[in-house]
CSV table of C-alpha atoms in Angstrom, one decimal:
chain,number,residue,atom,x,y,z
A,217,MET,CA,0.0,0.0,0.0
A,218,ILE,CA,1.3,3.5,-0.8
A,219,SER,CA,1.6,5.7,2.2
A,220,LYS,CA,0.0,9.1,2.6
A,221,LYS,CA,3.4,10.7,3.1
A,222,PHE,CA,4.6,9.3,-0.2
A,223,LEU,CA,1.5,10.6,-2.0
A,224,SER,CA,2.0,14.1,-0.4
A,225,LEU,CA,5.6,14.2,-1.6
A,226,ALA,CA,4.6,13.1,-5.1
A,227,MET,CA,1.9,15.7,-5.3
A,228,THR,CA,4.4,18.4,-4.2
A,229,ALA,CA,6.9,17.3,-6.8
A,230,THR,CA,4.2,17.3,-9.5
A,231,LEU,CA,3.1,20.8,-8.6
A,232,ALA,CA,6.7,22.0,-8.6
A,233,LEU,CA,7.2,20.5,-12.1
A,234,GLY,CA,4.0,22.1,-13.2
A,235,VAL,CA,5.2,25.5,-12.1
A,236,ILE,CA,8.5,25.0,-13.9
A,237,SER,CA,6.8,23.8,-17.0
A,238,GLY,CA,4.4,26.7,-17.0
A,239,CYS,CA,7.3,29.1,-16.8
A,240,SER,CA,8.8,27.6,-19.9
A,241,SER,CA,5.6,27.5,-22.0
A,242,THR,CA,6.2,28.5,-25.6
A,243,SER,CA,2.7,29.8,-26.3
A,244,SER,CA,-0.6,30.5,-24.6
A,245,SER,CA,-4.2,30.7,-25.8
A,246,ASP,CA,-4.3,34.4,-24.9
A,247,GLY,CA,-1.6,35.2,-27.4
A,248,LYS,CA,0.9,36.4,-24.8
A,249,GLY,CA,3.1,33.4,-24.9
A,250,SER,CA,6.8,33.5,-25.7
A,251,GLY,CA,8.7,31.2,-28.0
A,252,SER,CA,12.4,30.6,-28.2
A,253,ASP,CA,14.6,33.4,-26.7
A,254,GLY,CA,11.5,35.2,-25.5
A,255,LYS,CA,10.2,35.9,-29.0
A,256,LYS,CA,6.5,36.5,-29.5
A,257,VAL,CA,4.7,33.5,-31.0
A,258,ILE,CA,3.0,33.7,-34.3
A,259,LYS,CA,1.1,30.5,-35.3
A,260,ILE,CA,-0.2,29.5,-38.7
A,261,ALA,CA,-2.9,26.9,-38.5
A,262,THR,CA,-3.7,24.4,-41.2
A,263,GLN,CA,-7.0,22.5,-41.5
A,264,SER,CA,-7.3,19.6,-43.8
A,265,PRO,CA,-8.2,15.9,-43.6
A,266,LEU,CA,-5.2,14.1,-42.1
A,267,SER,CA,-7.2,10.9,-41.7
A,268,GLY,CA,-10.0,9.3,-43.6
A,269,GLY,CA,-10.7,8.9,-47.3
A,270,SER,CA,-9.2,12.3,-48.4
A,271,ALA,CA,-6.0,12.1,-46.3
A,272,THR,CA,-3.7,12.0,-49.3
A,273,LEU,CA,-4.6,15.5,-50.4
A,274,GLY,CA,-5.2,16.7,-46.8
A,275,GLU,CA,-1.6,15.7,-45.8
A,276,ALA,CA,-0.3,17.4,-48.9
A,277,ILE,CA,-1.9,20.7,-47.8
A,278,LYS,CA,-0.4,20.4,-44.3
A,279,LEU,CA,3.1,19.5,-45.6
A,280,GLY,CA,3.1,22.2,-48.3
A,281,ALA,CA,2.3,24.8,-45.7
A,282,GLN,CA,4.8,23.4,-43.3
A,283,LEU,CA,7.6,23.7,-45.8
A,284,ALA,CA,6.8,27.3,-46.4
A,285,ILE,CA,6.7,28.1,-42.7
A,286,GLU,CA,10.0,26.3,-41.9
A,287,GLU,CA,11.7,28.1,-44.8
A,288,GLN,CA,10.7,31.5,-43.4
A,289,LYS,CA,11.2,30.7,-39.7
A,290,ASP,CA,14.6,32.4,-39.5
A,291,LYS,CA,13.4,35.5,-41.2
A,292,PHE,CA,10.6,35.9,-38.7
A,293,ALA,CA,13.0,35.2,-35.9
A,294,ASP,CA,15.1,38.1,-37.0
A,295,MET,CA,12.0,40.3,-36.7
A,296,GLY,CA,11.5,39.0,-33.1
A,297,PHE,CA,8.9,36.3,-33.7
A,298,ASP,CA,8.7,32.6,-33.2
A,299,LEU,CA,6.8,31.2,-36.2
A,300,GLN,CA,5.0,28.0,-35.5
A,301,LEU,CA,2.7,25.6,-37.3
A,302,ASP,CA,-0.6,24.4,-35.7
A,303,ALA,CA,-1.8,21.5,-37.9
A,304,LYS,CA,-5.3,20.2,-37.3
A,305,ASP,CA,-7.2,17.3,-38.7
A,306,ASP,CA,-10.6,18.3,-39.9
A,307,GLN,CA,-11.3,14.7,-41.1
A,308,GLY,CA,-13.2,16.1,-44.1
A,309,ASP,CA,-16.1,16.6,-41.7
A,310,PRO,CA,-17.9,20.0,-41.4
A,311,LYS,CA,-18.6,19.5,-37.7
A,312,LYS,CA,-15.0,18.7,-36.9
A,313,GLY,CA,-13.8,21.6,-39.1
A,314,VAL,CA,-16.0,24.0,-37.2
A,315,ALA,CA,-14.9,22.6,-33.8
A,316,ASN,CA,-11.3,23.0,-34.8
A,317,ALA,CA,-12.0,26.5,-36.0
A,318,GLN,CA,-13.4,27.4,-32.6
A,319,LEU,CA,-10.1,26.2,-31.0
A,320,ILE,CA,-8.1,28.2,-33.5
A,321,GLY,CA,-10.2,31.3,-32.9
A,322,ALA,CA,-9.6,31.0,-29.1
A,323,ASP,CA,-5.8,30.9,-29.6
A,324,GLN,CA,-4.8,34.5,-30.1
A,325,SER,CA,-1.4,33.4,-31.3
A,326,VAL,CA,-3.0,32.2,-34.6
A,327,LEU,CA,-2.9,34.9,-37.2
A,328,GLY,CA,-4.1,32.9,-40.2
A,329,VAL,CA,-5.3,29.6,-41.6
A,330,VAL,CA,-4.2,27.6,-44.6
A,331,GLY,CA,-7.2,25.4,-45.5
A,332,HIS,CA,-9.5,23.6,-46.1
A,333,LEU,CA,-9.5,20.9,-48.8
A,334,ASN,CA,-13.2,20.3,-48.9
A,335,SER,CA,-15.6,23.1,-49.7
A,336,GLY,CA,-18.2,21.5,-47.5
A,337,VAL,CA,-15.8,22.1,-44.6
A,338,SER,CA,-14.4,25.4,-45.7
A,339,ILE,CA,-17.8,27.1,-45.9
A,340,PRO,CA,-19.1,26.5,-42.3
A,341,ALA,CA,-15.6,26.8,-40.8
A,342,SER,CA,-15.1,30.2,-42.5
A,343,GLU,CA,-18.1,31.5,-40.6
A,344,VAL,CA,-16.1,30.9,-37.4
A,345,TYR,CA,-13.0,32.6,-38.8
A,346,GLU,CA,-15.1,35.6,-39.8
A,347,LYS,CA,-16.2,35.9,-36.2
A,348,TYR,CA,-12.6,35.9,-34.9
A,349,ASN,CA,-11.2,38.1,-37.8
A,350,ILE,CA,-8.8,35.3,-38.9
A,351,ILE,CA,-7.9,35.3,-42.5
A,352,SER,CA,-8.0,31.9,-44.2
A,353,ILE,CA,-6.6,31.0,-47.6
A,354,SER,CA,-7.8,27.8,-49.2
A,355,PRO,CA,-5.4,26.0,-51.6
A,356,ALA,CA,-8.2,23.7,-52.8
A,357,SER,CA,-11.8,24.7,-52.1
A,358,THR,CA,-13.6,25.5,-55.4
A,359,ALA,CA,-17.3,25.9,-54.5
A,360,THR,CA,-18.7,29.2,-55.6
A,361,ASP,CA,-20.5,29.7,-52.3
A,362,PHE,CA,-17.2,29.8,-50.5
A,363,THR,CA,-16.4,33.3,-51.7
A,364,ASP,CA,-19.8,34.5,-52.9
A,365,ARG,CA,-20.8,35.2,-49.3
A,366,ASN,CA,-18.5,38.2,-49.4
A,367,LEU,CA,-16.8,37.4,-46.0
A,368,LYS,CA,-13.8,39.6,-45.4
A,369,SER,CA,-11.8,36.7,-44.0
A,370,VAL,CA,-12.2,34.3,-46.9
A,371,SER,CA,-9.7,33.8,-49.8
A,372,ARG,CA,-8.4,31.1,-52.1
A,373,VAL,CA,-5.6,30.7,-54.6
A,374,VAL,CA,-7.4,28.2,-57.0
A,375,ALA,CA,-10.2,28.6,-59.5
A,376,ARG,CA,-13.9,28.4,-58.9
A,377,ASP,CA,-16.3,25.6,-60.0
A,378,ASP,CA,-18.2,28.0,-62.2
A,379,PHE,CA,-15.0,28.2,-64.2
A,380,GLN,CA,-13.9,24.6,-63.8
A,381,GLY,CA,-17.3,23.0,-64.7
A,382,PRO,CA,-17.8,24.9,-68.0
A,383,ALA,CA,-14.1,24.3,-68.9
A,384,GLY,CA,-14.7,20.5,-68.5
A,385,ALA,CA,-17.9,20.7,-70.5
A,386,GLN,CA,-16.1,22.5,-73.4
A,387,TYR,CA,-13.4,19.8,-73.4
A,388,ALA,CA,-15.9,16.9,-73.2
A,389,ILE,CA,-17.9,18.2,-76.1
A,390,ASN,CA,-15.4,20.0,-78.4
A,391,THR,CA,-12.4,17.6,-77.9
A,392,LEU,CA,-13.9,14.3,-76.8
A,393,LYS,CA,-17.0,14.8,-79.0
A,394,ALA,CA,-19.4,13.7,-76.3
A,395,LYS,CA,-23.1,14.1,-77.2
A,396,LYS,CA,-24.9,11.9,-74.5
A,397,ILE,CA,-23.5,12.4,-71.0
A,398,PHE,CA,-24.4,10.6,-67.7
A,399,VAL,CA,-23.6,12.7,-64.6
A,400,ILE,CA,-22.9,11.4,-61.1
A,401,GLN,CA,-22.2,13.5,-58.1
A,402,ASP,CA,-21.4,12.8,-54.4
A,403,LYS,CA,-24.0,15.1,-52.8
A,404,THR,CA,-21.3,17.3,-51.2
A,405,ALA,CA,-21.0,21.1,-51.7
A,406,TYR,CA,-18.1,20.5,-53.9
A,407,GLY,CA,-19.3,17.5,-55.9
A,408,SER,CA,-22.8,18.7,-56.5
A,409,GLY,CA,-21.7,22.2,-57.3
A,410,LEU,CA,-19.1,21.1,-59.8
A,411,ALA,CA,-21.5,18.6,-61.4
A,412,ASP,CA,-24.3,21.2,-61.7
A,413,ALA,CA,-21.9,23.7,-63.3
A,414,PHE,CA,-20.7,21.0,-65.8
A,415,LYS,CA,-24.2,19.9,-66.6
A,416,ALA,CA,-25.5,23.4,-67.3
A,417,ALA,CA,-22.6,24.2,-69.5
A,418,ALA,CA,-22.8,20.9,-71.4
A,419,GLU,CA,-26.5,21.4,-72.1
A,420,LYS,CA,-25.8,24.9,-73.3
A,421,LEU,CA,-23.3,23.5,-75.7
A,422,GLY,CA,-25.8,21.1,-77.1
A,423,ALA,CA,-25.1,17.8,-75.2
A,424,GLU,CA,-27.9,15.6,-73.9
A,425,ILE,CA,-27.7,14.8,-70.2
A,426,VAL,CA,-29.1,11.2,-70.2
A,427,GLY,CA,-28.9,10.7,-66.5
A,428,TYR,CA,-28.1,12.6,-63.3
A,429,GLU,CA,-27.7,10.6,-60.1
A,430,GLY,CA,-26.1,11.0,-56.6
A,431,ILE,CA,-24.0,8.7,-54.5
A,432,THR,CA,-22.9,8.9,-50.9
A,433,VAL,CA,-19.4,9.5,-49.7
A,434,GLY,CA,-18.0,6.3,-48.3
A,435,GLU,CA,-20.0,4.0,-50.5
A,436,LYS,CA,-18.0,1.1,-52.0
A,437,ASP,CA,-20.5,-0.6,-54.3
A,438,PHE,CA,-21.8,1.4,-57.3
A,439,ASN,CA,-23.6,-1.4,-59.1
A,440,GLY,CA,-27.0,0.2,-58.9
A,441,VAL,CA,-26.0,3.6,-60.4
A,442,LEU,CA,-23.8,1.9,-63.0
A,443,ASN,CA,-26.7,-0.3,-64.1
A,444,GLN,CA,-28.5,2.9,-64.9
A,445,VAL,CA,-25.4,4.2,-66.8
A,446,SER,CA,-25.3,1.0,-68.9
A,447,SER,CA,-29.0,1.3,-69.8
A,448,LYS,CA,-28.6,4.9,-71.0
A,449,LYS,CA,-25.6,4.1,-73.2
A,450,PRO,CA,-23.9,7.5,-72.8
A,451,ASP,CA,-20.7,8.3,-74.7
A,452,LEU,CA,-19.2,10.0,-71.6
A,453,LEU,CA,-19.5,9.5,-67.8
A,454,TYR,CA,-18.9,12.6,-65.7
A,455,PHE,CA,-18.3,12.4,-61.9
A,456,GLY,CA,-18.4,15.3,-59.4
A,457,GLY,CA,-16.6,14.1,-56.3
A,458,LEU,CA,-13.4,12.9,-54.8
A,459,TYR,CA,-10.8,10.3,-55.7
A,460,SER,CA,-11.8,7.7,-53.1
A,461,GLU,CA,-15.2,7.2,-54.7
A,462,GLY,CA,-14.0,8.2,-58.2
A,463,GLY,CA,-11.4,5.4,-58.3
A,464,LEU,CA,-13.9,2.8,-57.4
A,465,LEU,CA,-16.5,4.2,-59.7
A,466,VAL,CA,-14.3,4.0,-62.8
A,467,LYS,CA,-12.9,0.6,-61.9
A,468,GLN,CA,-16.4,-0.9,-61.4
A,469,ALA,CA,-17.6,0.9,-64.6
A,470,ARG,CA,-14.8,-0.8,-66.6
A,471,ASP,CA,-15.6,-4.2,-65.0
A,472,LYS,CA,-19.2,-3.8,-66.3
A,473,GLY,CA,-18.0,-3.0,-69.8
A,474,ILE,CA,-18.6,0.7,-69.7
A,475,ASP,CA,-15.6,1.8,-71.6
A,476,VAL,CA,-16.6,5.4,-72.5
A,477,PRO,CA,-14.4,8.3,-71.4
A,478,PHE,CA,-14.6,8.9,-67.7
A,479,MET,CA,-14.2,12.5,-66.6
A,480,GLY,CA,-14.2,14.5,-63.3
A,481,GLY,CA,-12.8,17.5,-61.6
A,482,ASP,CA,-9.8,18.3,-59.4
A,483,GLY,CA,-11.1,16.0,-56.6
A,484,LEU,CA,-9.7,13.2,-58.7
A,485,ASP,CA,-6.3,14.8,-59.0
A,486,SER,CA,-4.4,12.5,-56.6
A,487,SER,CA,-2.0,9.6,-56.8
A,488,THR,CA,-4.5,7.5,-54.8
A,489,PHE,CA,-7.1,7.8,-57.6
A,490,VAL,CA,-4.7,5.9,-59.8
A,491,GLU,CA,-3.8,3.4,-57.0
A,492,ILE,CA,-7.5,2.6,-56.5
A,493,ALA,CA,-8.5,2.5,-60.2
A,494,GLY,CA,-5.4,0.7,-61.5
A,495,ASP,CA,-5.4,0.1,-65.2
A,496,ALA,CA,-9.1,1.1,-65.4
A,497,VAL,CA,-7.9,4.7,-65.1
A,498,ARG,CA,-7.0,4.7,-68.8
A,499,ASN,CA,-9.3,6.8,-70.9
A,500,SER,CA,-10.0,9.0,-67.9
A,501,TYR,CA,-9.8,12.8,-67.9
A,502,LEU,CA,-10.0,15.5,-65.3
A,503,THR,CA,-10.1,19.2,-65.0
A,504,SER,CA,-7.9,20.5,-62.2
A,505,VAL,CA,-7.3,23.8,-60.6
A,506,ALA,CA,-3.8,22.6,-59.9
A,507,GLY,CA,-1.0,22.8,-62.6
A,508,ASP,CA,2.1,20.7,-62.9
A,509,VAL,CA,4.7,22.8,-61.0
A,510,THR,CA,7.6,20.7,-62.3
A,511,LYS,CA,7.3,22.4,-65.6
A,512,THR,CA,9.3,25.4,-64.2
A,513,GLU,CA,12.8,25.5,-62.5
A,514,GLU,CA,11.2,26.9,-59.3
A,515,GLY,CA,8.6,24.2,-59.3
A,516,LYS,CA,11.2,21.5,-59.8
A,517,LYS,CA,13.2,22.8,-56.9
A,518,PHE,CA,10.1,22.9,-54.7
A,519,ALA,CA,9.3,19.3,-55.6
A,520,GLU,CA,12.9,18.2,-54.8
A,521,ASP,CA,12.9,20.1,-51.5
A,522,TYR,CA,9.6,18.5,-50.6
A,523,LYS,CA,10.8,15.0,-51.4
A,524,VAL,CA,14.0,15.5,-49.3
A,525,LYS,CA,12.1,17.0,-46.4
A,526,PHE,CA,9.2,14.6,-46.2
A,527,ASN,CA,10.3,11.6,-48.3
A,528,LYS,CA,7.1,11.9,-50.4
A,529,ASN,CA,6.3,13.0,-53.9
A,530,ILE,CA,4.2,16.2,-54.3
A,531,GLU,CA,0.5,15.9,-54.8
A,532,SER,CA,-1.8,18.3,-56.7
A,533,TYR,CA,-2.2,20.7,-53.8
A,534,SER,CA,1.2,20.5,-52.2
A,535,ALA,CA,2.5,23.6,-54.0
A,536,TYR,CA,-0.8,25.4,-53.7
A,537,ALA,CA,-0.7,25.0,-50.0
A,538,TYR,CA,2.9,26.3,-50.1
A,539,ASP,CA,1.8,29.3,-52.1
A,540,SER,CA,-1.2,29.9,-49.7
A,541,ALA,CA,1.2,29.9,-46.7
A,542,GLY,CA,3.6,32.1,-48.6
A,543,ALA,CA,0.9,34.7,-49.4
A,544,LEU,CA,-0.3,34.5,-45.8
A,545,LEU,CA,3.2,35.1,-44.4
A,546,ALA,CA,3.7,38.0,-46.9
A,547,GLY,CA,0.6,39.6,-45.5
A,548,ILE,CA,1.7,39.1,-41.9
A,549,GLU,CA,5.1,40.5,-42.7
A,550,GLN,CA,3.5,43.6,-44.2
A,551,ALA,CA,1.2,44.0,-41.2
A,552,ILE,CA,4.3,43.8,-38.9
A,553,LYS,CA,6.0,46.5,-40.9
A,554,ASP,CA,2.8,48.7,-40.8
A,555,ASN,CA,2.8,48.2,-37.0
A,556,ASP,CA,6.4,49.5,-36.5
A,557,GLY,CA,7.8,46.0,-36.1
A,558,LYS,CA,5.3,45.0,-33.4
A,559,LEU,CA,2.9,42.0,-33.3
A,560,PRO,CA,0.0,42.9,-35.6
A,561,THR,CA,-3.7,42.4,-34.9
A,562,ARG,CA,-5.7,39.8,-36.7
A,563,GLU,CA,-7.7,42.5,-38.4
A,564,SER,CA,-4.6,44.2,-39.9
A,565,VAL,CA,-3.3,40.8,-41.1
A,566,MET,CA,-6.6,40.1,-42.7
A,567,LYS,CA,-6.6,43.4,-44.6
A,568,ALA,CA,-2.9,43.1,-45.6
A,569,VAL,CA,-3.5,39.6,-47.1
A,570,ARG,CA,-6.7,40.6,-49.0
A,571,ALA,CA,-4.7,43.6,-50.4
A,572,ILE,CA,-2.2,41.3,-52.1
A,573,LYS,CA,-2.3,41.8,-55.9
A,574,GLU,CA,1.0,40.3,-57.3
A,575,TYR,CA,2.4,37.6,-55.0
A,576,LYS,CA,4.7,35.3,-57.0
A,577,GLY,CA,4.3,31.7,-55.9
A,578,VAL,CA,5.8,28.5,-57.3
A,579,ALA,CA,2.5,27.2,-58.6
A,580,THR,CA,0.6,30.4,-59.2
A,581,GLU,CA,0.7,34.1,-59.0
A,582,VAL,CA,-1.7,35.4,-56.4
A,583,GLY,CA,-3.9,38.5,-56.5
A,584,PHE,CA,-7.2,38.7,-54.6
A,585,ASP,CA,-10.3,40.4,-55.9
A,586,ASP,CA,-13.0,41.9,-53.7
A,587,LYS,CA,-14.5,38.5,-52.9
A,588,GLY,CA,-11.1,36.8,-52.1
A,589,ASP,CA,-10.9,34.9,-55.4
A,590,ASN,CA,-7.5,34.7,-57.2
A,591,THR,CA,-7.5,36.7,-60.4
A,592,TYR,CA,-4.6,34.6,-61.7
A,593,ALA,CA,-6.3,31.2,-61.2
A,594,LYS,CA,-6.3,28.7,-64.2
A,595,ILE,CA,-7.9,25.4,-65.2
A,596,PHE,CA,-5.8,22.6,-66.4
A,597,ILE,CA,-6.9,19.6,-68.4
A,598,TYR,CA,-5.3,16.2,-67.8
A,599,LYS,CA,-5.7,12.8,-69.4
A,600,PHE,CA,-4.7,9.3,-68.2
A,601,ASP,CA,-3.1,7.2,-71.0
A,602,GLU,CA,-1.7,4.8,-68.5
A,603,ALA,CA,-1.9,3.9,-64.8
A,604,LYS,CA,0.6,6.6,-63.8
A,605,TYR,CA,0.4,9.8,-61.7
A,606,PRO,CA,0.5,12.6,-62.6
A,607,ALA,CA,-1.5,12.4,-65.7
A,608,THR,CA,-0.5,14.0,-69.0
A,609,LEU,CA,-1.3,17.7,-69.2
A,610,ASP,CA,-3.5,18.3,-72.3
A,611,GLY,CA,-4.1,22.0,-72.0
A,612,GLU,CA,-4.7,25.0,-69.7
A,613,ILE,CA,-7.4,27.6,-69.7
A,614,GLU,CA,-7.2,31.2,-68.4
A,615,LYS,CA,-10.4,33.0,-67.4
A,616,GLU,CA,-11.4,35.6,-70.0
């Protein structure tokens, strides 16, 4: 049996350690914490799915932002600040994303957010960021509603679905010569929004939409909807959704003898899409808001640095997260200068970021309009001739 005297000594030691530990804290939720050498802490939060079906792209967002932060850590230290990453897993779940956003908002050390991947998470979470005056830059969310609400804390570096959907429709009809199209979407803000934009543009261009059906995220067996596809005999199958379902959908379609071109949006732009689909990925096409950064010397260096740092190849949004973090840090740096070198407010950071017009990233130039959309965003068309990622770039489209 443990004596009361021993318990008393143990509790005293624990309290003493707690006091010592508290004195050496690197940050605090009230924003008054000190980092290394007494420097003021500035945190950049990331929110993306680090677990679940979208973790491949979610991790890429976290790692891209992390690389940018680590590269600029010394520069901020010279200005008197300890730059830190606060990476959170939103699990691709709106409720989790909102809960995380509340935690981020309560931590006054956080001056900005890079995220999210999913529009369905970005939209509700951004309501929380707006409440706390925290600027967020999404490297991936494409739903029109994300920026159409005119929130002052919302921005993104990639193109919108009302640009991506019509671009895909033009390619499907003008290049692939599709006349009868079956559309499937995953009932999310992203998937349904993209599918609707594609459908409207395709009909305007003269194509017949012979079917429009929804699936549920997490489903594994698409036999029912693919039977409908078979009966309608389309010459193109379009999917608005993410790579987890998309990979299974195209694989099962090929197994049923549906060999028409399969097309989708940037949610398919992942190495895991190819891993799931295997050889069935051939004759698949996608529009992406992410370009191939390895086409430039800067982009090649980024990809090499990323591989050395994380022992992983880049994914579609790795560089866009890097650029999002870079633009965010540029805004914070400007806000520090405007505040005579002192820690800036969230409001001043938000204004400085949204005022960016010509930030040069490795993947894209960044300049925000009044809604927070990037005026330099493009759409890229890719095709899979073999089971290999990335796919072959077949063209890019700039907004007129």
